[in-house]
PDB file of C-alpha atoms in Angstrom:
ATOM      1  CA  UNK S   1       0.000   0.000   0.000  1.00 46.00           C
ATOM      2  CA  UNK S   2       1.398   3.431  -0.924  1.00 56.00           C
ATOM      3  CA  UNK S   3       0.098   5.289   2.153  1.00 56.00           C
ATOM      4  CA  UNK S   4      -3.421   5.701   0.756  1.00 59.00           C
ATOM      5  CA  UNK S   5      -6.375   3.675   1.897  1.00 63.00           C
ATOM      6  CA  UNK S   6      -7.735   1.488  -0.844  1.00 73.00           C
ATOM      7  CA  UNK S   7     -11.390   2.465  -0.777  1.00 83.00           C
ATOM      8  CA  UNK S   8     -13.816   2.601  -3.699  1.00 87.00           C
ATOM      9  CA  UNK S   9     -14.148   6.399  -3.559  1.00 88.00           C
ATOM     10  CA  UNK S  10     -14.916   8.338  -6.724  1.00 90.00           C
ATOM     11  CA  UNK S  11     -14.735  11.949  -5.539  1.00 91.00           C
ATOM     12  CA  UNK S  12     -11.770  11.925  -3.170  1.00 84.00           C
ATOM     13  CA  UNK S  13      -9.161   9.826  -1.428  1.00 81.00           C
ATOM     14  CA  UNK S  14      -8.305   9.291   2.211  1.00 83.00           C
ATOM     15  CA  UNK S  15      -4.727   9.639   3.348  1.00 85.00           C
ATOM     16  CA  UNK S  16      -3.264   8.914   6.781  1.00 90.00           C
ATOM     17  CA  UNK S  17      -2.043  12.076   8.530  1.00 94.00           C
ATOM     18  CA  UNK S  18      -0.697  13.227  11.854  1.00 96.00           C
ATOM     19  CA  UNK S  19      -2.963  15.753  13.539  1.00 97.00           C
ATOM     20  CA  UNK S  20      -1.005  18.067  15.792  1.00 97.00           C
ATOM     21  CA  UNK S  21      -2.308  20.531  18.330  1.00 96.00           C
ATOM     22  CA  UNK S  22      -0.316  23.137  20.173  1.00 96.00           C
ATOM     23  CA  UNK S  23      -1.428  25.496  22.922  1.00 95.00           C
ATOM     24  CA  UNK S  24      -0.758  29.183  22.224  1.00 96.00           C
ATOM     25  CA  UNK S  25      -0.500  32.104  24.623  1.00 93.00           C
ATOM     26  CA  UNK S  26      -1.859  35.503  23.586  1.00 88.00           C
ATOM     27  CA  UNK S  27       1.729  36.704  23.049  1.00 90.00           C
ATOM     28  CA  UNK S  28       2.189  34.046  20.347  1.00 91.00           C
ATOM     29  CA  UNK S  29      -0.313  35.913  18.139  1.00 82.00           C
ATOM     30  CA  UNK S  30      -0.289  34.362  14.674  1.00 92.00           C
ATOM     31  CA  UNK S  31       3.485  33.841  14.476  1.00 94.00           C
ATOM     32  CA  UNK S  32       3.448  30.106  15.261  1.00 96.00           C
ATOM     33  CA  UNK S  33       0.744  29.424  12.660  1.00 96.00           C
ATOM     34  CA  UNK S  34       2.464  31.626  10.083  1.00 96.00           C
ATOM     35  CA  UNK S  35       5.831  29.947  10.723  1.00 97.00           C
ATOM     36  CA  UNK S  36       4.267  26.489  10.332  1.00 97.00           C
ATOM     37  CA  UNK S  37       2.562  27.569   7.100  1.00 97.00           C
ATOM     38  CA  UNK S  38       5.868  28.904   5.778  1.00 97.00           C
ATOM     39  CA  UNK S  39       7.809  25.764   6.784  1.00 98.00           C
ATOM     40  CA  UNK S  40       5.254  23.076   5.904  1.00 97.00           C
ATOM     41  CA  UNK S  41       2.709  24.658   3.580  1.00 96.00           C
ATOM     42  CA  UNK S  42      -0.136  23.110   5.605  1.00 97.00           C
ATOM     43  CA  UNK S  43      -1.695  21.965   2.349  1.00 94.00           C
ATOM     44  CA  UNK S  44      -5.098  20.365   1.982  1.00 90.00           C
ATOM     45  CA  UNK S  45      -6.167  19.747  -1.582  1.00 87.00           C
ATOM     46  CA  UNK S  46      -5.999  23.028  -3.476  1.00 93.00           C
ATOM     47  CA  UNK S  47      -5.527  25.059  -0.272  1.00 95.00           C
ATOM     48  CA  UNK S  48      -2.500  26.040   1.782  1.00 96.00           C
ATOM     49  CA  UNK S  49      -2.189  27.475   5.262  1.00 96.00           C
ATOM     50  CA  UNK S  50      -4.969  25.181   6.476  1.00 97.00           C
ATOM     51  CA  UNK S  51      -5.250  25.151  10.266  1.00 97.00           C
ATOM     52  CA  UNK S  52      -7.841  25.562  12.999  1.00 97.00           C
ATOM     53  CA  UNK S  53      -7.551  27.745  16.075  1.00 95.00           C
ATOM     54  CA  UNK S  54      -9.941  27.603  19.021  1.00 96.00           C
ATOM     55  CA  UNK S  55     -11.356  30.491  20.965  1.00 96.00           C
ATOM     56  CA  UNK S  56      -9.540  31.431  24.131  1.00 95.00           C
ATOM     57  CA  UNK S  57      -9.655  29.030  27.056  1.00 96.00           C
ATOM     58  CA  UNK S  58      -7.605  28.630  30.213  1.00 96.00           C
ATOM     59  CA  UNK S  59      -4.382  26.674  30.559  1.00 93.00           C
ATOM     60  CA  UNK S  60      -3.276  25.480  33.995  1.00 93.00           C
ATOM     61  CA  UNK S  61       0.257  24.623  35.116  1.00 90.00           C
ATOM     62  CA  UNK S  62       2.405  24.533  38.217  1.00 90.00           C
ATOM     63  CA  UNK S  63       6.032  25.629  37.739  1.00 88.00           C
ATOM     64  CA  UNK S  64       8.496  23.234  39.367  1.00 87.00           C
ATOM     65  CA  UNK S  65      12.107  23.657  40.421  1.00 84.00           C
ATOM     66  CA  UNK S  66      14.264  24.237  37.319  1.00 83.00           C
ATOM     67  CA  UNK S  67      11.573  26.021  35.284  1.00 84.00           C
ATOM     68  CA  UNK S  68      12.040  29.629  34.206  1.00 81.00           C
ATOM     69  CA  UNK S  69       8.534  30.584  35.396  1.00 76.00           C
ATOM     70  CA  UNK S  70       8.136  32.367  38.697  1.00 70.00           C
ATOM     71  CA  UNK S  71       6.010  31.167  41.598  1.00 71.00           C
ATOM     72  CA  UNK S  72       7.268  27.599  41.953  1.00 75.00           C
ATOM     73  CA  UNK S  73       4.599  25.320  43.396  1.00 80.00           C
ATOM     74  CA  UNK S  74       1.655  27.673  42.777  1.00 88.00           C
ATOM     75  CA  UNK S  75      -0.890  26.799  40.100  1.00 92.00           C
ATOM     76  CA  UNK S  76      -0.935  29.344  37.295  1.00 89.00           C
ATOM     77  CA  UNK S  77      -3.999  30.034  35.150  1.00 93.00           C
ATOM     78  CA  UNK S  78      -3.223  31.597  31.783  1.00 92.00           C
ATOM     79  CA  UNK S  79      -5.406  32.390  28.757  1.00 95.00           C
ATOM     80  CA  UNK S  80      -4.555  30.128  25.818  1.00 96.00           C
ATOM     81  CA  UNK S  81      -5.837  28.985  22.426  1.00 96.00           C
ATOM     82  CA  UNK S  82      -5.270  25.676  20.631  1.00 97.00           C
ATOM     83  CA  UNK S  83      -3.892  25.550  17.085  1.00 97.00           C
ATOM     84  CA  UNK S  84      -4.601  22.315  15.205  1.00 97.00           C
ATOM     85  CA  UNK S  85      -3.236  21.206  11.843  1.00 98.00           C
ATOM     86  CA  UNK S  86      -2.583  17.996   9.918  1.00 97.00           C
ATOM     87  CA  UNK S  87       0.461  16.854   7.980  1.00 97.00           C
ATOM     88  CA  UNK S  88       1.207  13.739   5.920  1.00 95.00           C
ATOM     89  CA  UNK S  89       2.739  10.890   7.917  1.00 95.00           C
ATOM     90  CA  UNK S  90       6.336  11.607   6.987  1.00 96.00           C
ATOM     91  CA  UNK S  91       8.888  11.610   9.837  1.00 97.00           C
ATOM     92  CA  UNK S  92      10.814  14.523   8.308  1.00 98.00           C
ATOM     93  CA  UNK S  93       7.635  16.668   8.238  1.00 97.00           C
ATOM     94  CA  UNK S  94       6.842  15.785  11.847  1.00 97.00           C
ATOM     95  CA  UNK S  95      10.389  16.739  12.883  1.00 98.00           C
ATOM     96  CA  UNK S  96      10.119  20.012  10.963  1.00 98.00           C
ATOM     97  CA  UNK S  97       6.767  20.782  12.624  1.00 98.00           C
ATOM     98  CA  UNK S  98       8.132  20.143  16.118  1.00 97.00           C
ATOM     99  CA  UNK S  99      11.307  22.164  15.520  1.00 97.00           C
ATOM    100  CA  UNK S 100       9.284  25.049  14.041  1.00 97.00           C
ATOM    101  CA  UNK S 101       6.935  25.081  17.023  1.00 97.00           C
ATOM    102  CA  UNK S 102       9.842  25.018  19.495  1.00 96.00           C
ATOM    103  CA  UNK S 103      11.629  27.836  17.645  1.00 96.00           C
ATOM    104  CA  UNK S 104       8.677  30.227  17.299  1.00 96.00           C
ATOM    105  CA  UNK S 105       6.637  29.426  20.424  1.00 95.00           C
ATOM    106  CA  UNK S 106       6.941  31.633  23.497  1.00 91.00           C
ATOM    107  CA  UNK S 107       6.864  28.766  26.023  1.00 90.00           C
ATOM    108  CA  UNK S 108       9.952  27.159  27.534  1.00 86.00           C
ATOM    109  CA  UNK S 109       8.250  23.795  26.830  1.00 86.00           C
ATOM    110  CA  UNK S 110       5.458  24.122  24.215  1.00 89.00           C
ATOM    111  CA  UNK S 111       2.434  21.965  24.972  1.00 87.00           C
TER     112      UNK S 111
END
């Protein structure tokens, strides 16, 4: 099999993908999405830059010893959004996505 499902479809085809989501702080603006679009294309059929971003929610975390965040041990609540996108199941594309996120994201450890 060449990575495509063998289904009797006439109008489309189904391909296996990795769906990735990353939490974004307000200070990340659109830069993470734009960097991923530039690096990967985020193509879907005849479209590029295809991604989905949720409305703002709340992210919770507790900084531990060794983190750069202040207030070790106290739970932090921070506004965040979730960016979701899909890429073909190619290890080099997954590596590029992860490295792009780590480079352009504002977090010490992107979620």
